[in-house]
């Protein structure tokens, strides 16, 4: 089990991060008060800053010069990016974050934020990238996030979130990557996620999800799917075998059953990782896997497969 857990952590998707370059919109002493006050409120929610990364967030510099803050060329002194990746920050995320009306990207990965994800973020209609992974956020996934219709990446991996995956996430039609793994989510995988035709990365493993895998996921563009370490039952939907760009097919440690498609290596010619260990699969292990030239990791243990890979 430890080996599979290590593999899971290794292959849990780290969604694409935009590395924003500092953009100085204007050297004018005229500052946007709304954005500045929102950033001051953000700093007030921080109780520990061991690296003193926010020490320069004061009146000695204009706010568009503050560490981790990126502003627009077009809209003078409006904050479009907040990237505080691995700053070692401890604290809560201020609801005043919702006042950064031009915010497109927020990256707070690998800090120690706690408390709830502010529902006020749902008012940021320009938001495209949300990366809050590797923190200790609690409570439910705010349904208000579904109002961010331009959202492309949502990464909430490795927090303490609970409750169900909101059905309305299926309305974020521009979403390409969704990461909710390593939380305490319950309930079923919403069939509405099948509406996300542009979705390529889906990582919702290591939760407490149950029920079957929705057939509707076959309507997406997924090439990475991590559903391992849940309590999912039933068979792998046949529609998933239509996802010809599949590279990572990760379903270990569930209660799935049935047989694996004989042509899995044919329908997934780019397959690199296949984990089905600790389920209830039966039947022959597909001989086609022996010809999968790109396959690097395969774990089929603790099933009832017969044949070459038993």
PDB file of C-alpha atoms in Angstrom, residues 17 41 97 309:
ATOM      1  CA  UNK A  17       1.424  27.264 -13.377  1.00  0.00           C
ATOM      2  CA  UNK A  41      -6.034  43.327   3.917  1.00  0.00           C
ATOM      3  CA  UNK A  97      -9.205  39.220  -2.291  1.00  0.00           C
ATOM      4  CA  UNK A 309       0.820  -9.557 -16.108  1.00  0.00           C
TER       5      UNK A 309
END
